[in-house]
């Protein structure tokens, strides 16, 4: 059976009413009655480690198992233990929900960052290859002109430019972009333009 937050709150309310009634009836406990335990639950927070969360669950299981109901005080103690466990469960669920929301928000931010970086790199590569294409076309026009006119010096220079352009890589410049990005991410970095 799955209980919602409203169901748990209703159970807590009923439990509190029963505790109040039993407390009134057992205002004069016998010597054999046990003392009612107080809440010794750990503080539930968003900063709990997984080990602390597991310990909380085990502690709650241990607190709720083996309860006897031989006297009004034991009934009261059992009801308080269940009430505390239910309260802890509600708090724990809320903390886990908050943690999941924070994880989703961080995930969404990181995805947007990665998409932005991808878009920047893709635009850079498109522009660099367009520029390279244009430069190659222009250099081959110069080579064609040098061949038509028989100008060997112009031909040698053009071929050397084509060779140098072919050796260069737009991917090498990406490391420079990475360096610029790291510099931008550093606080207090300035650029002179």
Short mmCIF file of C-alpha atoms in Angstrom, two decimals:
data_model
loop_
_atom_site.label_atom_id
_atom_site.label_comp_id
_atom_site.label_asym_id
_atom_site.label_seq_id
_atom_site.Cartn_x
_atom_site.Cartn_y
_atom_site.Cartn_z
CA UNK A 1 0.00 0.00 0.00
CA UNK A 2 1.37 3.39 -0.99
CA UNK A 3 0.71 6.34 1.29
CA UNK A 4 0.79 9.94 0.16
CA UNK A 5 1.86 12.94 2.18
CA UNK A 6 -1.77 13.71 3.14
CA UNK A 7 -2.29 10.12 4.36
CA UNK A 8 0.83 10.30 6.53
CA UNK A 9 -0.21 13.68 7.94
CA UNK A 10 -3.67 12.23 8.77
CA UNK A 11 -2.02 9.26 10.52
CA UNK A 12 0.20 11.65 12.48
CA UNK A 13 -2.84 13.68 13.54
CA UNK A 14 -4.71 10.58 14.69
CA UNK A 15 -1.59 9.31 16.42
CA UNK A 16 -1.21 12.60 18.30
CA UNK A 17 -4.83 12.42 19.47
CA UNK A 18 -4.32 8.83 20.70
CA UNK A 19 -1.11 9.86 22.45
CA UNK A 20 -2.95 12.66 24.20
CA UNK A 21 -5.74 10.28 25.30
CA UNK A 22 -3.31 7.59 26.50
CA UNK A 23 -1.24 10.23 28.30
CA UNK A 24 -4.30 11.38 30.22
CA UNK A 25 -5.27 7.82 31.14
CA UNK A 26 -1.77 6.82 32.17
CA UNK A 27 -0.97 9.86 34.25
CA UNK A 28 -0.36 7.47 37.17
CA UNK A 29 1.80 4.69 35.68
CA UNK A 30 2.60 1.59 37.66
CA UNK A 31 6.14 0.76 38.72
CA UNK A 32 6.39 -1.84 35.98
CA UNK A 33 5.66 0.65 33.20
CA UNK A 34 8.59 1.77 31.13
CA UNK A 35 9.56 5.39 30.69
CA UNK A 36 8.37 6.93 27.40
CA UNK A 37 11.30 7.48 25.03
CA UNK A 38 11.98 10.89 23.62
CA UNK A 39 12.89 11.58 20.00
CA UNK A 40 16.54 10.77 19.41
CA UNK A 41 16.32 10.85 15.63
CA UNK A 42 19.25 12.33 13.74
CA UNK A 43 18.77 15.66 12.06
CA UNK A 44 17.46 15.13 8.55
CA UNK A 45 18.96 17.56 6.07
CA UNK A 46 20.03 17.95 2.46
CA UNK A 47 23.65 17.58 3.56
CA UNK A 48 23.21 13.97 4.71
CA UNK A 49 25.61 11.53 3.11
CA UNK A 50 24.28 8.28 1.63
CA UNK A 51 25.77 6.45 4.63
CA UNK A 52 23.87 8.73 7.04
CA UNK A 53 20.67 8.17 5.05
CA UNK A 54 21.14 4.40 5.25
CA UNK A 55 21.84 4.66 9.01
CA UNK A 56 18.62 6.68 9.48
CA UNK A 57 16.60 4.00 7.70
CA UNK A 58 18.18 1.21 9.78
CA UNK A 59 17.66 3.20 12.99
CA UNK A 60 13.99 3.70 12.16
CA UNK A 61 13.53 0.00 11.39
CA UNK A 62 15.16 -0.93 14.70
CA UNK A 63 13.06 1.59 16.63
CA UNK A 64 9.81 0.22 15.19
CA UNK A 65 10.54 -3.50 15.46
CA UNK A 66 9.86 -5.47 18.59
CA UNK A 67 7.45 -3.00 20.20
CA UNK A 68 5.30 -4.58 22.92
CA UNK A 69 1.86 -3.34 23.89
CA UNK A 70 1.44 -4.67 27.44
CA UNK A 71 0.66 -1.39 29.19
CA UNK A 72 -0.67 2.06 28.35
CA UNK A 73 2.84 3.48 28.58
CA UNK A 74 4.14 0.92 26.10
CA UNK A 75 1.25 1.78 23.76
CA UNK A 76 2.13 5.45 24.15
CA UNK A 77 5.79 4.71 23.51
CA UNK A 78 4.92 2.69 20.40
CA UNK A 79 2.61 5.41 19.08
CA UNK A 80 5.30 8.04 19.65
CA UNK A 81 7.85 5.86 17.86
CA UNK A 82 5.51 5.47 14.89
CA UNK A 83 4.69 9.17 14.93
CA UNK A 84 8.40 10.09 14.98
CA UNK A 85 9.11 7.57 12.22
CA UNK A 86 6.32 9.00 10.07
CA UNK A 87 7.56 12.56 10.66
CA UNK A 88 11.10 11.49 9.79
CA UNK A 89 9.81 9.74 6.67
CA UNK A 90 8.02 12.90 5.50
CA UNK A 91 11.13 15.02 6.14
CA UNK A 92 13.36 12.45 4.45
CA UNK A 93 11.10 12.31 1.37
CA UNK A 94 11.10 16.11 1.10
CA UNK A 95 14.90 16.23 1.37
CA UNK A 96 15.23 13.57 -1.33
CA UNK A 97 12.82 15.47 -3.57
CA UNK A 98 14.86 18.65 -3.12
CA UNK A 99 18.07 16.77 -3.92
CA UNK A 100 16.54 15.33 -7.11
CA UNK A 101 15.37 18.79 -8.20
CA UNK A 102 18.85 20.20 -7.59
CA UNK A 103 20.43 17.38 -9.61
CA UNK A 104 17.99 18.00 -12.48
CA UNK A 105 18.71 21.74 -12.42
CA UNK A 106 22.48 21.15 -12.46
CA UNK A 107 22.05 18.64 -15.27
CA UNK A 108 20.04 21.12 -17.35
CA UNK A 109 22.62 23.87 -16.80
CA UNK A 110 25.48 21.58 -17.82
CA UNK A 111 23.59 20.37 -20.91
CA UNK A 112 23.01 23.98 -22.00
CA UNK A 113 26.71 24.73 -21.47
CA UNK A 114 27.72 21.75 -23.59
CA UNK A 115 25.24 22.66 -26.33
CA UNK A 116 26.56 26.22 -26.40
CA UNK A 117 30.16 25.01 -26.63
CA UNK A 118 29.20 22.61 -29.43
CA UNK A 119 27.46 25.41 -31.35
CA UNK A 120 30.48 27.70 -31.00
CA UNK A 121 32.86 25.01 -32.21
CA UNK A 122 30.62 24.08 -35.14
CA UNK A 123 30.31 27.72 -36.24
CA UNK A 124 34.06 28.16 -35.91
CA UNK A 125 34.77 25.08 -38.02
CA UNK A 126 32.23 26.08 -40.69
CA UNK A 127 33.75 29.54 -40.97
CA UNK A 128 37.32 28.26 -40.94
CA UNK A 129 36.66 25.74 -43.68
CA UNK A 130 34.78 28.36 -45.72
CA UNK A 131 37.76 30.68 -45.32
CA UNK A 132 40.20 27.91 -46.25
CA UNK A 133 38.12 27.02 -49.29
CA UNK A 134 38.16 30.66 -50.40
CA UNK A 135 41.95 30.94 -49.84
CA UNK A 136 42.62 27.74 -51.80
CA UNK A 137 40.43 28.97 -54.68
CA UNK A 138 42.26 32.30 -54.77
CA UNK A 139 45.69 30.66 -54.64
CA UNK A 140 44.79 28.29 -57.48
CA UNK A 141 43.64 31.30 -59.52
CA UNK A 142 47.09 32.81 -58.96
CA UNK A 143 48.71 29.48 -59.97
CA UNK A 144 46.59 29.39 -63.15
CA UNK A 145 47.55 32.97 -63.93
CA UNK A 146 51.26 32.22 -63.31
CA UNK A 147 51.09 29.18 -65.61
CA UNK A 148 49.37 31.21 -68.35
CA UNK A 149 51.92 34.02 -68.14
CA UNK A 150 54.91 31.77 -67.53
CA UNK A 151 55.87 33.61 -64.34
CA UNK A 152 57.83 30.97 -62.38
CA UNK A 153 58.47 33.20 -59.37
CA UNK A 154 54.73 33.87 -58.97
CA UNK A 155 54.09 30.14 -59.44
CA UNK A 156 56.64 29.17 -56.76
CA UNK A 157 55.24 31.65 -54.24
CA UNK A 158 51.64 30.53 -54.90
CA UNK A 159 52.53 26.85 -54.57
CA UNK A 160 54.38 27.59 -51.32
CA UNK A 161 51.28 29.43 -49.99
CA UNK A 162 49.05 26.49 -50.96
CA UNK A 163 51.46 24.09 -49.24
CA UNK A 164 51.55 26.24 -46.05
CA UNK A 165 47.76 26.53 -46.05
CA UNK A 166 47.41 22.75 -46.44
CA UNK A 167 49.78 22.20 -43.47
CA UNK A 168 47.75 24.43 -41.18
CA UNK A 169 44.70 22.98 -39.45
CA UNK A 170 41.62 24.70 -38.08
CA UNK A 171 41.60 22.07 -35.35
CA UNK A 172 44.89 23.36 -34.00
CA UNK A 173 43.25 26.72 -33.38
CA UNK A 174 40.61 24.98 -31.23
CA UNK A 175 43.22 24.56 -28.50
CA UNK A 176 43.59 28.34 -28.54
CA UNK A 177 39.82 28.67 -28.15
CA UNK A 178 40.00 26.31 -25.15
CA UNK A 179 42.70 28.50 -23.61
CA UNK A 180 40.59 31.62 -24.17
CA UNK A 181 37.59 29.93 -22.56
CA UNK A 182 39.63 28.92 -19.49
CA UNK A 183 40.89 32.49 -19.21
CA UNK A 184 37.35 33.85 -19.45
CA UNK A 185 36.19 31.51 -16.69
CA UNK A 186 38.88 32.80 -14.31
CA UNK A 187 37.70 35.60 -12.07
CA UNK A 188 39.44 38.90 -12.55
CA UNK A 189 40.73 38.14 -16.05
CA UNK A 190 40.77 41.13 -18.40
CA UNK A 191 41.29 41.55 -22.13
CA UNK A 192 42.72 44.55 -23.90
CA UNK A 193 41.02 45.19 -27.22
#
